[in-house]
Coordinates of C-alpha atoms in Angstrom, one line a residue:
Chain A
M14 CA -66.4 26.7 17.3
G15 CA -64.1 24.7 19.2
G16 CA -61.1 26.2 20.9
R17 CA -58.6 23.9 19.0
L18 CA -60.5 24.2 15.7
K19 CA -60.4 28.2 16.1
N20 CA -56.8 28.1 17.0
G21 CA -55.9 26.0 13.9
L22 CA -57.8 28.3 11.5
L23 CA -55.8 31.5 13.1
L24 CA -52.6 29.3 12.6
A25 CA -53.3 27.7 9.4
P26 CA -52.5 30.7 6.7
G27 CA -49.3 31.8 8.3
L28 CA -47.8 28.5 8.9
G29 CA -49.2 27.3 5.5
W30 CA -47.3 30.2 3.8
L31 CA -44.1 29.8 5.6
G32 CA -44.3 26.0 5.1
L33 CA -44.8 26.4 1.3
F34 CA -42.6 29.3 0.4
M35 CA -39.8 28.8 3.1
V36 CA -39.6 25.5 4.4
V37 CA -40.5 23.7 1.1
P38 CA -37.9 25.9 -0.9
C39 CA -35.3 25.2 1.6
A40 CA -36.2 21.3 1.4
I41 CA -35.6 21.5 -2.4
V42 CA -32.3 23.3 -1.7
F43 CA -31.1 20.5 0.3
F44 CA -32.4 18.1 -2.2
F45 CA -30.4 19.6 -5.0
S46 CA -27.2 19.5 -2.9
F47 CA -27.2 15.9 -3.4
F48 CA -27.0 15.7 -7.3
E49 CA -24.8 16.5 -10.1
R50 CA -24.9 19.7 -12.0
G51 CA -26.1 19.3 -15.6
T52 CA -23.9 20.0 -18.7
Y53 CA -26.0 23.2 -19.6
G54 CA -26.7 24.2 -15.8
G55 CA -29.5 22.2 -14.8
I56 CA -29.8 19.4 -12.3
E57 CA -28.6 15.9 -13.2
Y58 CA -30.4 13.5 -10.9
H59 CA -27.3 11.1 -10.0
F60 CA -26.8 11.0 -6.2
T61 CA -23.5 12.2 -5.0
L62 CA -21.7 13.8 -2.1
E63 CA -19.4 15.5 -4.2
N64 CA -21.0 19.2 -3.6
F65 CA -20.2 18.9 0.1
R66 CA -16.7 17.2 -0.6
R67 CA -15.9 20.2 -2.8
T68 CA -16.8 22.8 0.2
L69 CA -13.8 21.3 1.9
D70 CA -11.6 21.9 -1.3
P71 CA -8.7 24.3 -0.2
L72 CA -9.9 27.0 -2.5
Y73 CA -13.4 27.1 -1.1
L74 CA -12.4 25.9 2.5
S75 CA -10.4 29.1 2.7
I76 CA -13.2 31.3 1.5
L77 CA -15.4 29.7 4.1
L78 CA -12.6 30.3 6.9
D79 CA -12.2 33.9 5.5
S80 CA -15.7 34.4 5.9
G81 CA -15.9 32.7 9.3
R82 CA -12.9 35.0 10.6
I83 CA -14.3 38.2 9.2
A84 CA -17.8 37.5 10.7
A85 CA -16.0 36.7 13.9
L86 CA -14.0 40.0 13.7
A87 CA -17.3 42.1 13.0
T88 CA -19.0 40.5 15.7
L89 CA -16.2 41.3 18.2
L90 CA -16.1 45.0 17.3
A91 CA -19.7 45.3 17.3
L92 CA -20.0 44.0 20.8
L93 CA -17.1 46.5 21.7
I94 CA -19.0 49.2 20.3
A95 CA -22.3 48.3 21.3
Y96 CA -22.0 47.0 24.9
P97 CA -20.8 50.3 26.5
A98 CA -23.5 52.0 24.3
A99 CA -26.1 50.1 25.7
Y100 CA -25.0 50.3 29.1
A101 CA -24.9 54.1 28.5
I102 CA -28.5 54.0 27.7
S103 CA -29.6 52.0 30.7
L104 CA -27.7 54.6 32.9
A105 CA -29.9 57.5 31.3
P106 CA -33.0 58.4 33.2
R107 CA -35.9 56.2 32.6
R108 CA -38.2 58.4 30.3
R109 CA -35.1 59.3 28.1
Q110 CA -33.8 55.6 27.7
S111 CA -36.5 54.9 24.9
V112 CA -35.6 58.1 22.9
Y113 CA -31.8 56.9 23.2
L114 CA -32.7 53.5 22.1
F115 CA -34.8 54.5 19.3
L116 CA -32.1 56.7 17.9
A117 CA -29.7 53.8 18.0
I118 CA -32.1 51.5 16.0
L119 CA -33.2 54.0 13.5
P120 CA -30.5 53.8 11.2
F121 CA -30.9 49.9 10.9
W122 CA -34.4 50.8 9.3
S123 CA -33.0 52.7 6.3
N124 CA -31.7 50.8 3.1
Y125 CA -29.0 48.5 3.7
L126 CA -27.6 49.4 0.1
I127 CA -27.7 53.0 0.9
R128 CA -26.0 52.6 4.2
T129 CA -23.1 50.4 2.3
Y130 CA -22.8 53.0 -0.2
A131 CA -22.3 55.7 2.2
W132 CA -19.1 53.9 3.2
M133 CA -17.9 53.6 -0.6
V134 CA -18.4 57.4 -0.4
L135 CA -16.7 57.6 2.7
L136 CA -13.5 55.3 2.0
N137 CA -12.6 55.7 -1.4
R138 CA -9.2 57.0 -2.6
E139 CA -10.8 60.5 -3.4
G140 CA -13.0 60.1 -0.3
I141 CA -13.9 62.1 2.8
V142 CA -11.8 60.2 5.3
N143 CA -8.7 60.3 2.8
R144 CA -9.0 64.2 2.2
A145 CA -9.7 64.8 6.1
L146 CA -6.2 62.7 6.9
A147 CA -4.2 64.4 4.2
S148 CA -5.6 67.9 4.9
L149 CA -4.7 67.2 8.6
G150 CA -1.0 66.3 7.4
V151 CA -1.5 62.7 8.7
I152 CA -0.9 60.9 5.4
D153 CA 0.9 62.1 2.0
A154 CA -0.7 59.4 -0.2
P155 CA -4.4 58.0 -0.1
L156 CA -4.7 55.2 2.1
P157 CA -6.2 52.2 0.4
L158 CA -9.4 52.0 2.6
L159 CA -12.0 50.6 0.1
Y160 CA -12.1 47.2 -1.7
N161 CA -10.4 45.3 1.1
E162 CA -11.0 43.6 4.2
F163 CA -11.1 46.6 6.2
A164 CA -13.9 48.1 4.4
V165 CA -15.9 44.9 4.5
V166 CA -15.3 44.9 8.4
T167 CA -16.3 48.2 9.0
G168 CA -19.6 48.0 6.6
L169 CA -20.5 44.9 8.8
V170 CA -19.9 46.5 12.1
Y171 CA -21.5 49.8 10.8
N172 CA -24.8 47.9 9.8
Y173 CA -25.1 45.6 12.8
V174 CA -24.3 47.7 15.6
P175 CA -27.9 48.6 16.6
F176 CA -28.8 44.9 16.9
V177 CA -26.3 44.2 19.3
I178 CA -27.1 47.5 21.3
L179 CA -30.7 46.4 21.2
A180 CA -30.2 42.8 22.3
V181 CA -27.7 44.2 25.2
Y182 CA -29.9 46.9 26.3
A183 CA -32.7 44.2 26.6
S184 CA -30.8 42.3 29.5
V185 CA -29.1 45.5 31.0
S186 CA -32.5 47.0 31.6
R187 CA -33.9 44.1 33.2
I188 CA -31.0 44.1 36.0
D189 CA -32.6 45.3 39.3
P190 CA -30.6 48.4 40.4
A191 CA -30.7 47.0 43.7
L192 CA -28.3 44.3 42.7
R193 CA -25.8 47.0 41.8
E194 CA -26.2 49.1 45.0
A195 CA -26.3 45.8 47.2
S196 CA -22.8 45.1 45.4
E197 CA -21.6 48.6 46.0
D198 CA -22.7 48.5 49.7
L199 CA -21.0 45.1 50.1
G200 CA -17.8 46.8 49.3
A201 CA -17.3 46.1 45.6
G202 CA -15.9 48.7 43.4
A203 CA -17.6 50.0 40.2
A204 CA -15.1 47.3 38.3
R205 CA -15.9 44.7 40.5
T206 CA -19.5 45.1 40.4
F207 CA -19.3 45.5 36.8
L208 CA -17.4 42.3 36.3
R209 CA -19.2 40.2 38.9
V210 CA -22.8 41.3 39.0
I211 CA -23.8 43.2 35.8
L212 CA -21.5 41.4 33.0
P213 CA -22.7 37.6 34.0
L214 CA -26.4 39.1 34.0
T215 CA -26.2 40.5 30.4
V216 CA -24.8 37.3 29.1
P217 CA -27.9 36.4 27.2
G218 CA -28.1 39.5 25.5
V219 CA -24.6 39.4 24.6
V220 CA -24.7 36.0 23.1
A221 CA -28.2 36.8 21.2
G222 CA -26.5 40.0 19.7
C223 CA -23.6 38.1 18.6
V224 CA -25.3 35.1 17.0
F225 CA -27.2 37.6 15.2
V226 CA -24.3 39.7 13.9
F227 CA -22.4 36.5 13.2
V228 CA -25.1 34.7 11.3
L229 CA -26.0 37.7 9.3
S230 CA -22.4 38.8 8.6
I231 CA -21.1 35.2 7.4
G232 CA -23.9 34.9 4.9
N233 CA -23.8 38.5 3.7
F234 CA -23.6 39.3 0.3
I235 CA -24.0 43.0 -0.4
T236 CA -21.3 44.3 2.1
P237 CA -18.2 41.8 0.5
D238 CA -19.7 42.6 -3.1
L239 CA -19.8 46.5 -2.8
L240 CA -17.1 47.0 -0.2
G241 CA -14.9 44.4 -1.1
G242 CA -15.3 45.5 -4.8
G243 CA -16.1 41.8 -5.9
R244 CA -12.3 41.2 -5.4
F245 CA -12.8 39.9 -2.2
L246 CA -15.3 36.7 -1.8
M247 CA -17.4 35.6 0.9
V248 CA -19.7 32.2 1.2
G249 CA -22.6 34.6 0.3
N250 CA -21.1 35.9 -2.9
L251 CA -19.8 32.5 -3.8
I252 CA -23.6 31.2 -3.6
Y253 CA -24.6 34.2 -5.6
D254 CA -21.9 33.2 -8.2
Q255 CA -23.0 29.5 -8.4
F256 CA -26.4 30.2 -9.0
L257 CA -26.2 33.0 -11.4
T258 CA -22.8 32.9 -12.9
A259 CA -21.1 29.7 -13.0
R260 CA -24.8 28.0 -13.0
D261 CA -23.7 25.2 -10.6
W262 CA -27.0 25.1 -8.6
P263 CA -25.9 21.8 -6.7
F264 CA -22.8 23.2 -5.3
G265 CA -24.4 26.6 -4.5
A266 CA -27.3 24.4 -2.9
G267 CA -24.2 22.6 -0.8
L268 CA -22.8 25.8 0.2
S269 CA -26.1 27.0 1.4
M270 CA -26.7 24.2 3.4
M271 CA -23.3 24.6 4.9
L272 CA -24.5 28.2 6.2
I273 CA -27.7 26.9 7.3
G274 CA -25.8 24.2 9.5
I275 CA -23.6 26.8 11.1
M276 CA -26.6 29.0 11.6
M277 CA -28.4 26.2 13.3
A278 CA -25.4 25.1 15.1
L279 CA -25.1 28.7 16.8
L280 CA -28.9 29.0 17.7
F281 CA -28.6 25.6 19.3
I282 CA -25.4 26.9 21.2
Q283 CA -27.2 30.0 22.0
A284 CA -30.3 28.2 23.5
V285 CA -28.3 26.0 25.7
M286 CA -26.3 29.1 27.0
V287 CA -29.5 30.9 27.7
N288 CA -31.0 27.8 29.5
R289 CA -27.9 27.3 31.6
N290 CA -27.9 31.0 32.8
A291 CA -31.6 31.0 33.4
A292 CA -30.9 27.7 35.7
V293 CA -28.2 29.6 37.4
R294 CA -30.3 32.5 38.2
E295 CA -32.9 29.9 39.7
Chain B
M19 CA -26.8 62.5 28.9
K20 CA -24.4 64.4 31.1
R21 CA -24.5 63.3 34.8
R22 CA -25.1 66.2 37.2
D23 CA -23.2 64.6 40.0
G24 CA -19.8 64.4 38.2
K25 CA -16.9 65.9 39.9
G26 CA -13.1 65.8 39.4
G27 CA -11.6 62.4 38.0
G28 CA -14.7 60.6 39.1
G29 CA -16.7 63.1 37.0
L30 CA -14.7 62.1 34.0
L31 CA -15.1 58.4 34.6
R32 CA -19.0 59.1 35.0
M33 CA -19.1 61.1 31.8
A34 CA -17.3 58.2 29.9
P35 CA -20.5 56.4 29.1
G36 CA -22.1 59.3 27.6
V37 CA -19.3 60.5 25.6
H38 CA -19.0 56.9 24.2
L39 CA -22.7 57.1 23.2
G40 CA -22.3 60.4 21.6
A41 CA -19.5 58.8 19.6
V42 CA -21.6 55.9 18.5
Y43 CA -24.5 58.4 17.3
A44 CA -21.9 60.2 15.4
F45 CA -20.6 56.8 13.8
L46 CA -24.1 55.7 13.1
Y47 CA -25.4 58.9 11.5
L48 CA -22.5 60.8 10.1
P49 CA -22.4 58.5 7.0
I50 CA -26.0 58.8 6.1
L51 CA -25.8 62.7 6.8
V52 CA -22.8 63.0 4.3
L53 CA -24.8 61.4 1.4
M54 CA -27.5 63.8 2.4
A55 CA -25.3 66.9 2.1
L56 CA -23.9 65.5 -1.2
S57 CA -27.3 65.1 -2.8
F58 CA -27.5 69.0 -2.8
N59 CA -24.0 69.2 -4.2
R60 CA -24.1 70.9 -7.7
A61 CA -20.8 69.3 -8.9
G62 CA -22.1 65.8 -8.6
L63 CA -18.9 64.5 -7.1
P64 CA -18.5 63.2 -3.6
T65 CA -15.2 64.9 -3.5
A66 CA -15.6 68.5 -4.0
W67 CA -18.4 71.0 -3.1
G68 CA -19.7 72.9 -6.1
G69 CA -22.3 74.9 -4.4
F70 CA -26.0 74.2 -3.4
S71 CA -28.3 72.8 -6.2
L72 CA -31.4 70.6 -6.7
E73 CA -30.5 69.6 -9.9
W74 CA -30.2 65.9 -9.0
Y75 CA -33.6 65.8 -7.5
G76 CA -34.8 67.4 -10.7
K77 CA -33.0 64.5 -12.7
L78 CA -34.6 62.0 -10.6
A79 CA -37.9 63.3 -11.2
H80 CA -37.5 63.1 -15.0
S81 CA -36.1 59.5 -15.1
D82 CA -38.4 56.9 -16.5
A83 CA -36.2 54.1 -15.2
I84 CA -36.4 55.2 -11.7
L85 CA -39.9 56.4 -11.6
S86 CA -41.1 52.9 -12.8
A87 CA -38.8 51.2 -10.4
A88 CA -40.3 53.4 -7.9
A89 CA -43.8 52.2 -9.0
N90 CA -42.8 48.7 -8.9
T91 CA -41.5 49.0 -5.5
L92 CA -45.0 50.5 -4.4
I93 CA -46.9 47.8 -5.5
V94 CA -44.9 45.0 -4.0
A95 CA -44.4 46.4 -0.9
V96 CA -48.3 47.7 -0.6
V97 CA -49.5 44.1 -1.6
S98 CA -46.9 42.0 0.4
T99 CA -47.7 44.6 3.5
L100 CA -51.4 44.0 3.3
L101 CA -50.9 40.0 3.2
A102 CA -48.6 39.5 5.7
V103 CA -50.6 42.0 8.0
A104 CA -53.6 39.9 7.7
I105 CA -51.8 36.5 7.9
G106 CA -49.1 37.8 10.4
T107 CA -52.0 39.0 12.8
L108 CA -54.0 35.7 12.6
L109 CA -50.9 33.9 13.5
A110 CA -50.1 36.0 16.5
L111 CA -53.3 35.4 18.0
G112 CA -53.2 31.7 17.4
V113 CA -49.6 31.5 18.9
E114 CA -50.1 33.6 21.8
A115 CA -53.6 31.8 22.7
R116 CA -51.9 28.3 22.7
K117 CA -48.5 29.3 24.5
A118 CA -46.5 26.9 22.9
G119 CA -43.0 27.4 22.3
G120 CA -40.0 25.2 20.8
A121 CA -40.5 24.2 17.1
L122 CA -43.1 26.9 16.4
D123 CA -40.9 29.7 17.7
A124 CA -38.1 28.4 15.6
L125 CA -40.2 28.4 12.7
L126 CA -41.4 31.8 13.1
F127 CA -37.9 33.3 14.3
A128 CA -36.2 31.4 11.0
P129 CA -37.1 34.0 8.3
M130 CA -35.4 36.9 10.4
I131 CA -32.1 35.2 10.9
I132 CA -31.7 32.9 7.6
P133 CA -29.4 34.6 5.4
D134 CA -31.1 36.5 2.9
I135 CA -29.2 35.0 0.0
V136 CA -29.9 31.6 1.2
L137 CA -33.6 32.4 1.0
A138 CA -33.4 33.9 -2.3
I139 CA -31.7 31.0 -4.1
A140 CA -34.0 28.6 -2.1
L141 CA -37.2 30.7 -3.8
L142 CA -35.7 30.8 -7.2
S143 CA -35.3 27.1 -6.9
F144 CA -38.5 26.6 -5.6
F145 CA -39.9 28.9 -8.6
T146 CA -37.9 27.3 -11.3
A147 CA -38.7 23.8 -10.1
L148 CA -42.8 24.5 -10.3
Q149 CA -41.8 26.2 -13.7
F150 CA -43.7 29.3 -12.1
T151 CA -43.2 32.6 -14.4
L152 CA -41.2 35.2 -12.3
G153 CA -42.2 38.8 -12.2
L154 CA -43.7 41.2 -9.6
H155 CA -46.0 38.5 -8.1
S156 CA -43.3 36.0 -7.3
I157 CA -41.4 39.0 -5.6
I158 CA -44.6 39.7 -3.5
L159 CA -45.0 36.0 -2.5
S160 CA -41.7 36.0 -1.5
H161 CA -41.6 39.2 0.5
V162 CA -44.6 38.1 2.5
V163 CA -42.4 35.3 3.9
F164 CA -40.3 37.5 5.9
N165 CA -42.9 40.0 6.4
I166 CA -45.3 37.7 8.0
A167 CA -42.8 36.7 10.8
F168 CA -42.0 40.3 11.2
V169 CA -45.7 41.2 11.9
C170 CA -46.3 38.1 13.9
A171 CA -43.4 39.2 16.3
V172 CA -44.9 42.8 16.7
V173 CA -48.4 41.8 17.3
R174 CA -47.2 39.2 19.8
T175 CA -45.2 41.9 21.9
R176 CA -48.5 43.5 22.1
L177 CA -50.5 40.7 22.9
K178 CA -48.2 39.6 25.8
A179 CA -49.5 42.5 27.9
F180 CA -53.3 41.6 27.0
D181 CA -55.4 40.4 29.5
Y182 CA -57.3 37.3 28.1
S183 CA -59.8 37.4 30.8
I184 CA -61.5 40.4 29.1
I185 CA -62.2 38.2 26.1
E186 CA -63.8 35.7 28.5
A187 CA -65.9 38.7 30.0
S188 CA -67.0 39.5 26.6
A189 CA -68.1 36.0 25.9
D190 CA -70.0 35.6 29.0
L191 CA -71.7 38.9 28.3
G192 CA -73.3 37.2 25.1
A193 CA -70.6 38.5 22.6
G194 CA -70.0 36.0 19.8
P195 CA -66.3 35.7 18.8
F196 CA -66.5 37.9 16.0
T197 CA -68.0 40.7 17.9
T198 CA -65.4 40.0 20.7
F199 CA -62.7 40.1 18.2
R200 CA -63.9 43.6 16.7
R201 CA -65.0 45.1 19.8
V202 CA -62.2 43.8 22.3
T203 CA -59.1 42.2 20.8
L204 CA -58.9 44.4 17.8
P205 CA -58.7 47.8 19.7
V206 CA -56.1 46.4 22.0
I207 CA -54.1 45.0 19.2
L208 CA -54.4 48.0 16.7
P209 CA -51.5 50.2 17.6
G210 CA -49.3 47.0 17.3
V211 CA -50.9 45.9 13.8
V212 CA -50.6 49.6 12.3
A213 CA -47.0 49.8 13.4
A214 CA -46.3 46.3 11.9
A215 CA -47.9 47.4 8.7
L216 CA -45.5 50.3 8.8
L217 CA -42.4 48.5 9.6
A218 CA -43.3 45.8 7.1
F219 CA -43.7 48.1 4.6
T220 CA -40.5 49.5 5.1
L221 CA -38.7 46.5 5.0
S222 CA -40.3 45.4 1.7
V223 CA -39.4 49.0 0.1
D224 CA -35.6 48.4 1.2
E225 CA -35.4 44.5 0.3
F226 CA -32.9 43.9 -2.4
I227 CA -31.6 40.2 -2.5
I228 CA -34.7 38.3 -2.8
A229 CA -36.3 40.7 -4.9
F230 CA -33.3 40.6 -7.2
F231 CA -33.6 36.5 -7.3
T232 CA -37.1 36.4 -7.7
A233 CA -37.8 39.2 -10.4
G234 CA -37.2 37.2 -13.2
A235 CA -35.1 38.4 -16.5
G236 CA -37.8 41.0 -17.3
A237 CA -37.0 44.7 -17.0
G238 CA -40.4 45.2 -16.2
S239 CA -40.0 43.9 -12.6
T240 CA -37.1 46.1 -11.6
T241 CA -37.7 47.4 -8.3
L242 CA -35.8 50.5 -6.6
P243 CA -33.4 48.9 -4.6
M244 CA -32.5 46.6 -7.7
R245 CA -31.9 50.0 -9.8
I246 CA -30.0 51.7 -6.7
Y247 CA -27.6 48.4 -6.7
A248 CA -27.2 48.9 -10.4
M249 CA -26.4 52.4 -10.0
I250 CA -23.8 51.4 -7.2
R251 CA -22.3 48.5 -9.1
F252 CA -21.9 50.1 -12.6
G253 CA -20.9 53.5 -12.4
V254 CA -22.0 55.5 -9.8
T255 CA -24.3 58.7 -10.7
P256 CA -24.8 61.7 -8.5
E257 CA -28.6 61.2 -8.5
I258 CA -28.0 58.5 -6.1
N259 CA -27.4 60.7 -3.3
A260 CA -30.7 62.2 -4.0
M261 CA -32.5 59.2 -4.1
A262 CA -30.9 57.9 -1.0
T263 CA -31.7 61.2 0.9
L264 CA -35.3 60.5 -0.3
I265 CA -35.2 56.9 0.4
V266 CA -33.9 57.4 4.0
L267 CA -36.1 60.4 5.0
A268 CA -39.2 58.1 3.9
S269 CA -38.1 55.1 6.0
F270 CA -37.2 57.2 9.2
T271 CA -40.9 58.9 8.7
L272 CA -42.2 55.8 8.7
V273 CA -40.5 54.1 11.5
F274 CA -41.1 57.3 13.7
A275 CA -44.6 56.9 13.0
A276 CA -44.6 53.4 13.8
Q277 CA -43.0 54.2 16.9
R278 CA -45.8 56.9 17.9
V279 CA -48.8 54.6 17.3
N280 CA -47.1 51.7 19.1
R281 CA -45.0 53.4 21.8
G282 CA -42.0 51.1 22.8
I283 CA -42.3 48.5 20.2
I284 CA -38.8 49.1 18.9
G285 CA -37.1 48.6 22.1
G286 CA -37.8 51.0 25.2

């Protein structure tokens, strides 16, 4: 059996499956986004750019911008929590690092719905956080912690912190300890060493973690649905509604294409930044 | 992770990373632990403690709706895992042997980063366009998509450390391609394949949105996460804490097992 043929046979089932059940479905959504909705919810095959124009209507544009703002906020907070944690793990003795890292990733492997529901229990008016604050005398009346932007951001940060820890650790753990020592031997303090040596070398991990969190947050459905209480809309909820409630598939398809566009742009920026970083290191 | 060499103010500064890490673990685990504690709460309310009870676990075991959803979830997870492991492992072998990057890597990365809701509506549109009847089988076909990408990624990390010259050595010694695969390649990648299977199974058991969109209207194809979503969304019942506890413990056990068979696959 020739090498190329054998290789082709190994690749064929997987690429075929991804092609048929991912690329073709996404192509269909792309295709739908250029047509009109039918009177009874089907697709009317008249070419139009109306679906893309509508995503820029003030109503929908504000949902898109809100989603972007919330995703950016969640990304920033997740990074601020995860970076020092990843750094702390890299300072531990080698043998223990994998245990610490495993413990940081483990929650990610539990059910997303359940992790989100846990925050509904913690944050509701009668919930544990409000009760604790009340019994400490910090507050008189329960704080509105649930069904708002605060709850959505908290849920997103909670769910995606493990990703960022993993991504940043991947970069931090590759740094040669000799570099840190060299910097300190040359008279740089801990802060200077961190800012001038460690931080620049972890840019690829930071960017990878941030892109991941941002993309998964801006297209999230469960978190705004449950912790936003349905009162708070993000693009993911809007797409859900277009497909299941409003039955305007072409508009839902247009919104999905916007999300894919944002995702591809960010991945492109990430690739450029990682390449530049690699070039600087050469 | 306290540092032994901490002294005075410098000591405090040196302890800061460890303290922060401890706080992060508390943030990550406390919400889950609270749910677990509440699952044993006789009062059934998330607010007041009414004494220890296994009542909600009993209720769970007698709920037909939950048991049938659990059975559906098992079918979907087992079948989609078996398919994804076979296809994903072959894919990993093919991709690593040819060392091509770029477009192929992007295609393999896409299922992991594409928003769930977008893949869900895309699959719904696809099945609808083909007038394909929806049910457990369409959930399985859909779950295989992200599981292939996942299995492939896990097996590839195993293959990165693989010395391809032993394949040539095996061929030089007269072994055919099949014997070489069975006697040389498979034993090397097996821990990765088993770990990938455990993790793919976990992902499939927990997946909600894609299952929700590709299950069709019939109640016969409701999976456990779909049932959990309905319970959360339309009136919380105390059984949910018991179910959450069981599911989280099952996931943690599977992931722990995956880590044991294939050291270093999940990070470190």
